[in-house]
Coordinates of C-alpha atoms and ligand atoms in Angstrom, one line a residue:
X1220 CA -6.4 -17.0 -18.3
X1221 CA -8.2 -19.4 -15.8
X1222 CA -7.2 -18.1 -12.9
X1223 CA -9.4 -14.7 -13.7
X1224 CA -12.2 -17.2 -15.1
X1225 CA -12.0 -19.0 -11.5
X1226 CA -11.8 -16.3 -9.4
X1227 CA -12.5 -12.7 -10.3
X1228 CA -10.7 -10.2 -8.5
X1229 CA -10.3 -9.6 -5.0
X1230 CA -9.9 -7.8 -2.0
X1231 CA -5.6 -7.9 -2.5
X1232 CA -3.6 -4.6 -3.2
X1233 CA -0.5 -4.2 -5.1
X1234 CA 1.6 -1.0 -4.2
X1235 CA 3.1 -0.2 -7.8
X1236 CA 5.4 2.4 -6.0
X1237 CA 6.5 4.9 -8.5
X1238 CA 5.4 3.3 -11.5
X1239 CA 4.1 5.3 -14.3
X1240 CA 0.8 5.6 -15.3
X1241 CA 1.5 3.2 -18.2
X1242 CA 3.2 0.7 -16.9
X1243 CA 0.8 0.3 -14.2
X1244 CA -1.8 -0.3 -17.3
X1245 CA 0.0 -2.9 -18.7
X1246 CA 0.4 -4.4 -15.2
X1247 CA -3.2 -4.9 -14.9
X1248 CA -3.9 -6.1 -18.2
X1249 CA -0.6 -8.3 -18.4
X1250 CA -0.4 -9.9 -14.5
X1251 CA -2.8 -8.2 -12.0
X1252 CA -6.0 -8.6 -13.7
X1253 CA -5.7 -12.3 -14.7
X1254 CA -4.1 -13.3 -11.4
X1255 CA -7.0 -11.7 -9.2
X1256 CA -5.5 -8.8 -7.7
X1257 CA -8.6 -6.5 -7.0
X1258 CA -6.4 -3.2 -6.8
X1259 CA -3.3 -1.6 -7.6
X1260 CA -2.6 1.5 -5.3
X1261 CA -0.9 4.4 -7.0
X1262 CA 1.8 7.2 -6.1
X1263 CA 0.1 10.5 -5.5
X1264 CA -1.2 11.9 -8.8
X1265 CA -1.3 15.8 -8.4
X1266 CA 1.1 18.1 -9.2
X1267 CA 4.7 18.6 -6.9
X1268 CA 7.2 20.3 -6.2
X1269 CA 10.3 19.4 -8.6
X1270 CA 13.4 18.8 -5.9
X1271 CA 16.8 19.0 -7.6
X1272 CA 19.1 16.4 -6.8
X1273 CA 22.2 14.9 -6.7
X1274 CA 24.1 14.6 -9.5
X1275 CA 22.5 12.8 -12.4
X1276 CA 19.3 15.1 -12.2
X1277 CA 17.3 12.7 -11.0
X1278 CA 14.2 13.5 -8.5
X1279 CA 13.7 11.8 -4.8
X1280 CA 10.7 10.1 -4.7
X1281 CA 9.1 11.9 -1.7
X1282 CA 8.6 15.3 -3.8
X1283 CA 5.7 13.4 -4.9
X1284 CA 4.2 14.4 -1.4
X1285 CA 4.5 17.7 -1.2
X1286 CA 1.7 18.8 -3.5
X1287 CA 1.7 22.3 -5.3
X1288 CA -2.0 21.7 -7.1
X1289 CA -4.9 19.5 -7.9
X1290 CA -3.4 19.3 -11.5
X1291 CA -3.0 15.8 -12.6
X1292 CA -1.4 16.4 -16.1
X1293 CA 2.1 16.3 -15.5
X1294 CA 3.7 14.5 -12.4
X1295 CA 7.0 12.2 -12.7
X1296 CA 4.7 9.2 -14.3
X1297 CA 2.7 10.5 -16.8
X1298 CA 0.2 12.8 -18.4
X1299 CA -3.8 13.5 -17.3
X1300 CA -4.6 11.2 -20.2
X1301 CA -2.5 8.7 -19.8
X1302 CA -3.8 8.6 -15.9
X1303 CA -7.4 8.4 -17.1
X1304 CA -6.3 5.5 -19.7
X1305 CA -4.8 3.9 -17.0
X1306 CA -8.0 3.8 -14.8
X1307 CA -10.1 2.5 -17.6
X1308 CA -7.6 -0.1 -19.1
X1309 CA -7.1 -1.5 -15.5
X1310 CA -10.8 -1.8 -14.6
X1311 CA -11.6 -3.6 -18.0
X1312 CA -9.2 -6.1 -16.3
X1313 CA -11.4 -5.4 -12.9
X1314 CA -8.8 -3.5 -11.1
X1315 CA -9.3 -1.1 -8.8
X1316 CA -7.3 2.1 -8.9
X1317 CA -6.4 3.3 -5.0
X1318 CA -5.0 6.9 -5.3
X1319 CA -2.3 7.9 -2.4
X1320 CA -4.0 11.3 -1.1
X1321 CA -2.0 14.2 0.3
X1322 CA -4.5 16.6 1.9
X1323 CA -2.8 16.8 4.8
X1324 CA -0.1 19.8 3.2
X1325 CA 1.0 21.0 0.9
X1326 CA 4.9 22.0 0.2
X1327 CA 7.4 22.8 2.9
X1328 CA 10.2 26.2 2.9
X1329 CA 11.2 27.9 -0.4
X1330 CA 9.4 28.5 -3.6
X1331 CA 9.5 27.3 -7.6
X1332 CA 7.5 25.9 -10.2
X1333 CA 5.6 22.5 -10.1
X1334 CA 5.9 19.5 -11.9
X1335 CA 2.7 21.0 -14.0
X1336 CA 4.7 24.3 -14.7
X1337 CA 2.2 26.1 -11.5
X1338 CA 4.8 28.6 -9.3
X1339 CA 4.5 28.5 -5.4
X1340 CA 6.1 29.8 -2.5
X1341 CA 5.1 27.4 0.9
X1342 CA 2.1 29.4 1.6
X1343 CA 0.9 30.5 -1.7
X1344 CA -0.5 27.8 -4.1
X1345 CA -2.7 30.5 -6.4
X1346 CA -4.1 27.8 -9.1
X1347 CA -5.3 24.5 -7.7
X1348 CA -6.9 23.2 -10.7
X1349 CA -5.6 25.0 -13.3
X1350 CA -8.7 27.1 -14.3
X1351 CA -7.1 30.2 -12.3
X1352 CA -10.8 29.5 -10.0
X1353 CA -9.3 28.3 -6.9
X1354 CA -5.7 28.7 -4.5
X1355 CA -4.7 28.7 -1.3
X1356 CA -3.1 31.5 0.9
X1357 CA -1.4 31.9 4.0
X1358 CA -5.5 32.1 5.6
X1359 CA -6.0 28.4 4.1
X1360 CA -3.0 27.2 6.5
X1361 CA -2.6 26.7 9.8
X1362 CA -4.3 27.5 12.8
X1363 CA 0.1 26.3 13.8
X1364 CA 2.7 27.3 11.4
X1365 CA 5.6 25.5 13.6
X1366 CA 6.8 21.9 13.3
X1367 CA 5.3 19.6 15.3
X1368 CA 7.6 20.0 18.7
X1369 CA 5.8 17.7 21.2
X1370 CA 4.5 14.2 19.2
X1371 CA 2.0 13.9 23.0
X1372 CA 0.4 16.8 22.2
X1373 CA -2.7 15.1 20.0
X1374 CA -3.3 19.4 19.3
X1375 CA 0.1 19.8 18.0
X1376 CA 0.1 16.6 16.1
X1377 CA -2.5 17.4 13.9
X1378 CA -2.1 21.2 13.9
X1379 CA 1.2 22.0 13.5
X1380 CA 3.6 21.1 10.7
X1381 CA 4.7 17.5 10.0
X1382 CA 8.4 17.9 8.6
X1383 CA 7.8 21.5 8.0
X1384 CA 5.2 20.8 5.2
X1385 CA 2.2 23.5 5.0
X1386 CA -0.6 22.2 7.1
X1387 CA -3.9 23.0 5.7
X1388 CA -6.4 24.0 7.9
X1389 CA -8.9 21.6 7.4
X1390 CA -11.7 23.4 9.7
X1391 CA -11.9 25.7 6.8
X1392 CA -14.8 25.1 4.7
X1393 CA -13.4 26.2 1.9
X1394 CA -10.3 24.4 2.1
X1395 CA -12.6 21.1 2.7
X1396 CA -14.2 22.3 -0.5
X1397 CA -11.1 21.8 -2.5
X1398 CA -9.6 18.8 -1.3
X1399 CA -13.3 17.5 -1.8
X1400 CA -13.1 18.8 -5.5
X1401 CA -10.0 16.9 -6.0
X1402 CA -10.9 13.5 -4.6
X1403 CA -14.4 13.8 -6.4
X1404 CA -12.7 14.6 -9.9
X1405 CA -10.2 11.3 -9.3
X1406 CA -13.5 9.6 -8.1
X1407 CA -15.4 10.6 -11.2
X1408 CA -12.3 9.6 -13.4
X1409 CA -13.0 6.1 -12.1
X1410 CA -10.7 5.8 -8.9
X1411 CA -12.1 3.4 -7.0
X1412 CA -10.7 4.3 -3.3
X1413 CA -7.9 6.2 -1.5
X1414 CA -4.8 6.1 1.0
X1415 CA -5.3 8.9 3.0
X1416 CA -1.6 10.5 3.6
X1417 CA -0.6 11.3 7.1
X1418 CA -4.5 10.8 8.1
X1419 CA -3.0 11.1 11.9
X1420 CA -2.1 14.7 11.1
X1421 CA -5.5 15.7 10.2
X1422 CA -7.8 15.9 13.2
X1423 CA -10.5 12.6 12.4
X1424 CA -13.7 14.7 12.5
X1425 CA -12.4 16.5 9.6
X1426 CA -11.7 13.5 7.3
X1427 CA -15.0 12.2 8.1
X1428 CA -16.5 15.4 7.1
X1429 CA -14.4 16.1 4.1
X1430 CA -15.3 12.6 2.8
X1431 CA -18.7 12.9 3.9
X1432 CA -19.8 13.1 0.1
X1433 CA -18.0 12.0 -2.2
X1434 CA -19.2 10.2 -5.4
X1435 CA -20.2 7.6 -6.1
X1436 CA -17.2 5.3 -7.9
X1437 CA -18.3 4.5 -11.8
X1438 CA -18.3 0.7 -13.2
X1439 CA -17.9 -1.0 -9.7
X1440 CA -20.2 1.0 -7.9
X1441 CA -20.3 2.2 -4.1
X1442 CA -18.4 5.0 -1.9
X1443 CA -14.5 5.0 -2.8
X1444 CA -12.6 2.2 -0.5
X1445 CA -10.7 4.4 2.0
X1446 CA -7.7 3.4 4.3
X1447 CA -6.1 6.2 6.5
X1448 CA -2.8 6.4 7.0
X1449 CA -2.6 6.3 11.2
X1450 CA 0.8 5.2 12.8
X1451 CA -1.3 4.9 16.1
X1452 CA 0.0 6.0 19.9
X1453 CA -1.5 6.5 23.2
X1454 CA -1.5 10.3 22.4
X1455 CA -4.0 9.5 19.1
X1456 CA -5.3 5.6 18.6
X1457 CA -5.6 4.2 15.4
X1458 CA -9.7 3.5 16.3
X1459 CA -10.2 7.3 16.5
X1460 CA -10.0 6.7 12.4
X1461 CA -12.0 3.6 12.0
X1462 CA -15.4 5.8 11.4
X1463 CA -14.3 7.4 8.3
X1464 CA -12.7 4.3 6.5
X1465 CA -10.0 1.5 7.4
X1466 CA -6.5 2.1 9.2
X1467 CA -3.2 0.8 8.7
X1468 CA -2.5 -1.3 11.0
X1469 CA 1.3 -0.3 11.8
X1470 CA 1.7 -2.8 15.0
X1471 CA 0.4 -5.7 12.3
X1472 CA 3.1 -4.9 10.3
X1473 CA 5.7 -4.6 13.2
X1474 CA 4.5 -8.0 14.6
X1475 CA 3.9 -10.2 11.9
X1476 CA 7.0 -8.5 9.8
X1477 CA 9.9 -9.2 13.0
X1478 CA 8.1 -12.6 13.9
X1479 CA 8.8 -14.2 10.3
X1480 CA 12.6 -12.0 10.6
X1481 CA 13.3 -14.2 13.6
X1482 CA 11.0 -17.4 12.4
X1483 CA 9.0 -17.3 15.1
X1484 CA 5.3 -17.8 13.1
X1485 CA 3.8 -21.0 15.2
X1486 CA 1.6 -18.6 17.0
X1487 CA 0.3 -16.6 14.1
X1488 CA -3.0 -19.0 13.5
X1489 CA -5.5 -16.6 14.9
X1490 CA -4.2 -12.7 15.2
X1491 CA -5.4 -10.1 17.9
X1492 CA -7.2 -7.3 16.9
X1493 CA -4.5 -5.2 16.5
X1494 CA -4.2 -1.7 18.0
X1495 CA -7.8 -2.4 18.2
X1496 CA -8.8 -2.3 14.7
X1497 CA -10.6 -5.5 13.7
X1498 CA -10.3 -8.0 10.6
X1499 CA -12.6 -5.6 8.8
X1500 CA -11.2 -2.4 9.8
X1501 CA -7.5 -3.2 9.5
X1502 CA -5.6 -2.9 6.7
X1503 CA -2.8 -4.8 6.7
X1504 CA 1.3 -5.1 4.7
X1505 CA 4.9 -6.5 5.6
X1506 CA 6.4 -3.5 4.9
X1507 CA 5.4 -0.1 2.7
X1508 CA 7.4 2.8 0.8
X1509 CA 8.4 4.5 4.7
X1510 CA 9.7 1.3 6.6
X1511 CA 11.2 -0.3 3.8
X1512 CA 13.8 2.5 4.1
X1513 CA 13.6 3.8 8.1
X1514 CA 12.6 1.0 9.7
X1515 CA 13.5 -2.1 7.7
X1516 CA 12.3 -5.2 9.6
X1517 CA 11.8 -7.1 6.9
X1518 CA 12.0 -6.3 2.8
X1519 CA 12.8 -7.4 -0.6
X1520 CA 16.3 -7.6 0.8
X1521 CA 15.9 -10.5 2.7
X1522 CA 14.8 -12.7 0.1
X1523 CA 12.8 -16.0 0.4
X1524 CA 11.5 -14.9 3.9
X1525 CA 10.1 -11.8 3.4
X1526 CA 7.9 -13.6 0.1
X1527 CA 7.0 -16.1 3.0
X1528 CA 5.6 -13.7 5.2
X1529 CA 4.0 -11.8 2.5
X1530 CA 2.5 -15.6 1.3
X1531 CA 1.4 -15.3 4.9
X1532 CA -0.3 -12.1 5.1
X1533 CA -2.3 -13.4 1.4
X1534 CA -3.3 -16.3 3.3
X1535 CA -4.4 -15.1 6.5
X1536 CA -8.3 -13.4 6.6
X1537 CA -7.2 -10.7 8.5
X1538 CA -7.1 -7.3 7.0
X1539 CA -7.0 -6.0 3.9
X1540 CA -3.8 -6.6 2.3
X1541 CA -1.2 -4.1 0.2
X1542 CA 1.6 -6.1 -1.4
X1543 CA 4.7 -3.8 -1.6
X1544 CA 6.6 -3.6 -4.6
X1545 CA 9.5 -1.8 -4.9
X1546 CA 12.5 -0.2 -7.0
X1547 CA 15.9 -1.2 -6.2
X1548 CA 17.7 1.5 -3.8
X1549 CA 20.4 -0.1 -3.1
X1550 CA 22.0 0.5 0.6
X1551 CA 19.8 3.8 1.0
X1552 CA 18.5 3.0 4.0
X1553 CA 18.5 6.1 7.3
X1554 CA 16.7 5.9 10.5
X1555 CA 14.6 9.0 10.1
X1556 CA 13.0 10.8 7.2
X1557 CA 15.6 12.3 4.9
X1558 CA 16.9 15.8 4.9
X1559 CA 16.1 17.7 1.6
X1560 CA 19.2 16.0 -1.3
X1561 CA 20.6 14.2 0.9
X1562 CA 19.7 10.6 -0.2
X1563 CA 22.4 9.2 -2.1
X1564 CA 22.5 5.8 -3.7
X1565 CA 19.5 6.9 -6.3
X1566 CA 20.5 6.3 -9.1
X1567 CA 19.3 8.6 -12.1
X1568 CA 16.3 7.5 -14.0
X1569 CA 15.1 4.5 -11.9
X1570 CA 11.8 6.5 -10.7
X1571 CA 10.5 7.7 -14.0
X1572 CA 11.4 4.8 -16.5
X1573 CA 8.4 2.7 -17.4
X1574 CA 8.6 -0.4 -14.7
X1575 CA 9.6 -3.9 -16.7
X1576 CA 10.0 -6.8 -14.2
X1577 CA 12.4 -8.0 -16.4
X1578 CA 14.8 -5.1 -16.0
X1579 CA 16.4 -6.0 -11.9
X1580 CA 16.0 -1.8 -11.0
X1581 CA 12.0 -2.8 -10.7
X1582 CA 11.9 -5.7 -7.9
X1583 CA 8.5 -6.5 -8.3
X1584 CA 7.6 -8.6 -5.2
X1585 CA 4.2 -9.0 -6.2
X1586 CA 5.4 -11.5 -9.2
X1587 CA 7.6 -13.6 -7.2
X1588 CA 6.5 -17.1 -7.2
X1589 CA 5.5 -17.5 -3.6
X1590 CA 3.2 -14.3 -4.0
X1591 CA 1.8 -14.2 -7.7
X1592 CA -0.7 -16.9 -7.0
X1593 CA -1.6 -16.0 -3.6
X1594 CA -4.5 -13.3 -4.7
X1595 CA -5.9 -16.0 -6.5
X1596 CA -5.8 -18.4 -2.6
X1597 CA -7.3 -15.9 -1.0
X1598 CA -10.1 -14.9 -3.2
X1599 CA -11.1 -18.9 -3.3
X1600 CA -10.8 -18.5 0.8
X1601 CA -13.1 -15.6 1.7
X1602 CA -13.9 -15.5 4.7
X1603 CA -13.5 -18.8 5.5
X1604 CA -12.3 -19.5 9.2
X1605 CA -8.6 -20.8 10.0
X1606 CA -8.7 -23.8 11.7
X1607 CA -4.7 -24.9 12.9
X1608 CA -3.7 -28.1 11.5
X1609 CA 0.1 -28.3 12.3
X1610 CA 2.9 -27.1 13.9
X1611 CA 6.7 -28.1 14.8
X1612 CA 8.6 -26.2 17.0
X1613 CA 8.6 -21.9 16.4
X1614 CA 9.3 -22.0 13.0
X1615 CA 6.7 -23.6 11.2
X1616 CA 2.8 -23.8 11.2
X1617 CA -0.8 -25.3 8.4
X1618 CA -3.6 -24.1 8.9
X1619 CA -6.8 -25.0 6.6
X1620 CA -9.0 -21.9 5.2
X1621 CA -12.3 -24.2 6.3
X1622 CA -12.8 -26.6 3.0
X1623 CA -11.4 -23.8 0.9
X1624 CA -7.9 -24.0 1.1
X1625 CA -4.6 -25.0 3.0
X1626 CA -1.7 -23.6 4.0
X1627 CA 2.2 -24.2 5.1
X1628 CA 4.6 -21.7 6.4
X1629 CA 8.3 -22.9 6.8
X1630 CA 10.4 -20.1 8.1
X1631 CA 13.4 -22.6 9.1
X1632 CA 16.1 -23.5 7.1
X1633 CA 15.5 -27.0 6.8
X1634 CA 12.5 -28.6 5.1
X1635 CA 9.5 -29.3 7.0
X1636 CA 8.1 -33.5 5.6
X1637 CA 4.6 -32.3 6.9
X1638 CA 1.5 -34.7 6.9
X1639 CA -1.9 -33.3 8.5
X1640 CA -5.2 -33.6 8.3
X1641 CA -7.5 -31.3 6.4
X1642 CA -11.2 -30.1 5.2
X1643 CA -9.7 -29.8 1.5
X1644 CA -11.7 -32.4 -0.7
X1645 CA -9.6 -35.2 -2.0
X1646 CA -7.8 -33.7 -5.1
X1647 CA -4.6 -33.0 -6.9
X1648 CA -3.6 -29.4 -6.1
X1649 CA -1.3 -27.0 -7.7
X1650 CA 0.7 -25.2 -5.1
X1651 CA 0.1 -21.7 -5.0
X1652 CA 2.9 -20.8 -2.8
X1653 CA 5.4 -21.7 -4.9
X1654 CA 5.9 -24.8 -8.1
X1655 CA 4.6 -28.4 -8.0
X1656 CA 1.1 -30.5 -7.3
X1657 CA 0.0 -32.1 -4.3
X1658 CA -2.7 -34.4 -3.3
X1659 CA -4.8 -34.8 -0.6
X1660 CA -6.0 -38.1 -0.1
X1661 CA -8.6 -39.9 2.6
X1662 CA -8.6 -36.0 4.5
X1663 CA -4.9 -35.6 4.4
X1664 CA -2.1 -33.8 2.9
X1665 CA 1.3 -34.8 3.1
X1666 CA 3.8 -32.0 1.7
X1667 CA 7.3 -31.4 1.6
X1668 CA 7.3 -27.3 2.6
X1669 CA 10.8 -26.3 1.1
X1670 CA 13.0 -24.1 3.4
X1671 CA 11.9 -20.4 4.0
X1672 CA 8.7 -21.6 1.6
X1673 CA 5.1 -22.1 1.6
X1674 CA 2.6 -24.3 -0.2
X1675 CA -1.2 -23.2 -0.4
X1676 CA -3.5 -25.1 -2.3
X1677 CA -7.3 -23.9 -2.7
X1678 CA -10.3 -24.9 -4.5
X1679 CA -10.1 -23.9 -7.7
X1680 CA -6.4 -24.6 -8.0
X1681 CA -7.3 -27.9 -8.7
X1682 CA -5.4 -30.0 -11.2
X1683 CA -7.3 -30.9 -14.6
X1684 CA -6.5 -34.9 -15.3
X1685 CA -5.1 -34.2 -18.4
X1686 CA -3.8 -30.6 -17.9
X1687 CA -0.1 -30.8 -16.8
X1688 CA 0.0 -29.3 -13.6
X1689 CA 2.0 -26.4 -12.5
X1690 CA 1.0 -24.0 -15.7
X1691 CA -2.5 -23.3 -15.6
X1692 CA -5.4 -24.2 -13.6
X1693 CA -8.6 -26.0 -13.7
X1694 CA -11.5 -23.7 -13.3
X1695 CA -13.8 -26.5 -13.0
Ligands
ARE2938 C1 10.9 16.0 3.0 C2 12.3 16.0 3.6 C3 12.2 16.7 5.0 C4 11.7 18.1 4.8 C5 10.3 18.0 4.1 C6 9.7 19.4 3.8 O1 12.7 14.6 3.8 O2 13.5 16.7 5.5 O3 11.5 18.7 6.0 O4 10.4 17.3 2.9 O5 10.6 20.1 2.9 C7 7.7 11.8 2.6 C8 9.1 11.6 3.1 C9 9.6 12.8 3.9 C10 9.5 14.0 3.0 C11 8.0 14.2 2.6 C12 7.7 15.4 1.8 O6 9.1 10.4 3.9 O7 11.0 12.6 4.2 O8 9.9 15.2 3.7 O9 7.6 13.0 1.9 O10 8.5 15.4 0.6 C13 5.2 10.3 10.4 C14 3.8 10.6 9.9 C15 3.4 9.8 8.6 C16 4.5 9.9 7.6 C17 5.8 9.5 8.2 C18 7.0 9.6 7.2 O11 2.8 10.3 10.9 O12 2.2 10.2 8.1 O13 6.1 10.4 9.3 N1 4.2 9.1 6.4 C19 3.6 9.7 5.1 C20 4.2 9.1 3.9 C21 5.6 9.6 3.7 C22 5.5 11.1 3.4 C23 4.5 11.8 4.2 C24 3.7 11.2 5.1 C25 4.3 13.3 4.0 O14 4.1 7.7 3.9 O15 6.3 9.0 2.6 O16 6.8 11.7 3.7 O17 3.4 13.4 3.0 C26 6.6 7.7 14.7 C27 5.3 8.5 14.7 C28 4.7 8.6 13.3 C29 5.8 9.1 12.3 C30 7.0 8.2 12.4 C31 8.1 8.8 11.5 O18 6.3 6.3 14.5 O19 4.3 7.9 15.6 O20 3.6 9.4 13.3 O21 5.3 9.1 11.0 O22 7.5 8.2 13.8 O23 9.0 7.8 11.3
CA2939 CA1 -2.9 18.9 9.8

């Protein structure tokens, strides 16, 4: 493909939420590989807890968070060796694997047998790696065994019990030890970075010391990429996290997510830093696998704008970028975490079935035309500068990516006839945004942005004279 040939792969993440190990393989080899995508980020991998449900004996997705070992041979999505052929068939397609880490807890109330056939009760998980060498007891927990009661109480938050789940105590050196053991097997199996689950629950001089060493990450090279998972406050900041690694950058997501909900994007050329976390440090998404359900600003479910705005985010140098994609769950939607079964509206298989964007259950944003070629924008952008080039009332704003690429954002219902200048040489384009070529002539592009659409053209995306435009692209 000569997208890949043009651009190699890139700083843009792909959530495969749920996916299985092997359909995340062929993902990288079939559509994030060639199209640029630098990383796909992966449900937790270690063994869980097996919640029954509703009728239909299918599982909730969020047992996946309540680990019961270190195991990784038998989750919901695969087999140990079909994890490890993962890794490897996505990096000889130069993907990243980014693992979601629980090391905050492990399971909450009750007791059973995990998904890798290991019993445990809430404070007993006797075999973490399967060798019968290591487990935690009621000493690794704590110093709080109560929920969280008073979310001011920066203590409380990140010693007491998030939803009732086991909270390690991660003073212990021991326990350190074995959450380090974990990350550095994944690490040595060629995972190339982690989401640290519920970072804000685990006091931040302990994640800087539990990933004070871990290995070094084979074939790319370099320390593990980390993000934390921080929804920041005044009682505990998101920059009390940006030593260890890079933070999600919730009020990003709250902003730029309800701006292009109520197309109001004109002011979106240059971002704040926010919550304090800068370009380098944030790390940046329209919506993930929490808000999509509790807080829905904006999601699959609003169709043409919520690709805009994840166009946007692509487009736009600040942060690192996860693109979310999704199963189909229908109306589930509650404003709060879930009690234990009582999610309805899930219907039986969808979580385990190998993911095939042809089948609807799989929604996979990331292919939709407005975001598929958008890796491949901003790798030919780096860190080029955005200078504004346009805007017409709220609703619609081009900016240029210095003389590597320009952009459109229409969130109005009406099509925007735009003609501005730009730093793009004279060329014929291929819109990366969406379908169709356009040409910039004399330092100017004229474009008709459709409706709720984009157009982005970049170097790169040039169009070959004799090529027909619109299929491939012109790596010359
Ligand atoms: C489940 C049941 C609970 C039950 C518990 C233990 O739903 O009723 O008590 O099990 O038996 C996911 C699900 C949870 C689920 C959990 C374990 O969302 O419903 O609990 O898995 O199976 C806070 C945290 C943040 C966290 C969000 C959800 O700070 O870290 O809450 N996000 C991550 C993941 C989740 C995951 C977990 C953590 C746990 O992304 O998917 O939970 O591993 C304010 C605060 C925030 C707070 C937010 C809650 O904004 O500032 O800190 O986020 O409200 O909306
Ligand atoms: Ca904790």
């Amino acid at each position: 493909d000569a997208t890949a040939a043009a651009t190699g792969n890139g700083e843009a993440v792909v959530h495969l939420f749920q996916w299985t190990w092997d359909a995340v393989a062929n993902e990288c080899t079939d559509f994030l590989g060639p199209r640029g995508f630098g990383a796909v980020k992966v449900s937790p991998p270690q063994e869980h807890v097996v919640i029954p449900y509703a009728e239909g004996g299918n599982h909730p997705w969020w047992q996946d968070y309540q680990p019961v070992s270190y195991r990784i041979d038998n989750t919901r999505r695969g087999t140990a060796e079909e994890f490890e052929a993962m890794v490897s068939t996505c990096a000889d397609s130069g993907v990243k694997v980014y693992v979601d880490a629980v090391i905050n807890h492990m399971t909450g109330d009750g007791s059973g047998t995990g998904s890798a056939g290991t019993e445990w009760a809430k404070y007993d998980h006797p075999d973490l790696f399967g060798d019968g060498g290591a487990g935690y007891d009621r000493a690794d927990f704590g110093p709080c065994y109560e929920e969280i009661a008073d979310w001011n109480d920066k203590w409380e938050v990140q010693n007491c019990q998030l939803v009732g789940l086991a909270d390690l105590d991660t003073a212990d050196p021991r326990v350190r030890a074995q959450i380090r053991r974990y990350l550095n097997d994944l690490v040595d199996m060629g995972v190339a970075g982690f989401r640290v689950d519920a970072a804000k629950h685990v006091p931040e001089e302990h994640i800087g010391a539990i990933l004070s060493d871990l290995h070094e990450v084979p074939v790319f090279g370099g320390r593990p990429e980390i993000y934390q998972e921080v929804i920041g406050d005044q009682t505990i900041p998101y920059t009390a996290y940006t030593p260890y690694g890079d933070v999600t950058a919730f009020d990003y997501q709250r902003d730029i997510s309800g701006r292009f909900a109520n197309g109001d994007i004109s002011g979106l050329a240059h971002l704040p830093d926010y919550g304090g976390l800068s370009d380098e440090q944030a790390t940046v998404f329209i919506d993930n696998h929490d808000s999509q359900r509790y807080h829905p600003t904006l999601t699959f479910k609003d169709g043409d704008r919520y690709y805009l705005a994840t166009a946007f985010m692509l487009a736009h140098p600040y942060g690192t970028p996860v693109v979310m994609s999704s199963y189909d769950f229908g109306d589930n939607v509650t404003e709060g975490p879930p009690s234990t079964g009582s999610e309805p509206g899930n219907p039986a298989g969808w979580i385990t079935e190998d993911a095939d964007c042809s089948d609807s259950e799989w929604v996979c944003e990331h292919r939709h035309p407005a975001v598929a070629g958008m890796a491949a924008f901003r790798n030919a952008t780096g860190d080029t500068p955005v200078v504004q080039r346009a805007t017409d009332g709220a609703s619609r704003l081009a900016f240029d990516r210095g003389d590597r690429g320009f952009a459109a954002f229409n969130a109005s219902g009406g099509t925007w006839n735009l003609t501005a200048d730009t730093a793009l040489p004279d060329g014929s384009y291929e819109n990366a945004a969406g379908s169709g070529t356009l040409t910039v002539a004399d330092g100017r592009v004229s474009a008709r942005v459709p409706a709720n659409g984009a157009v982005a053209l970049h170097v790169g995306g040039t169009c070959d004279d004799s090529a027909e435009c619109g299929g491939g692209t012109d790596p010359g």
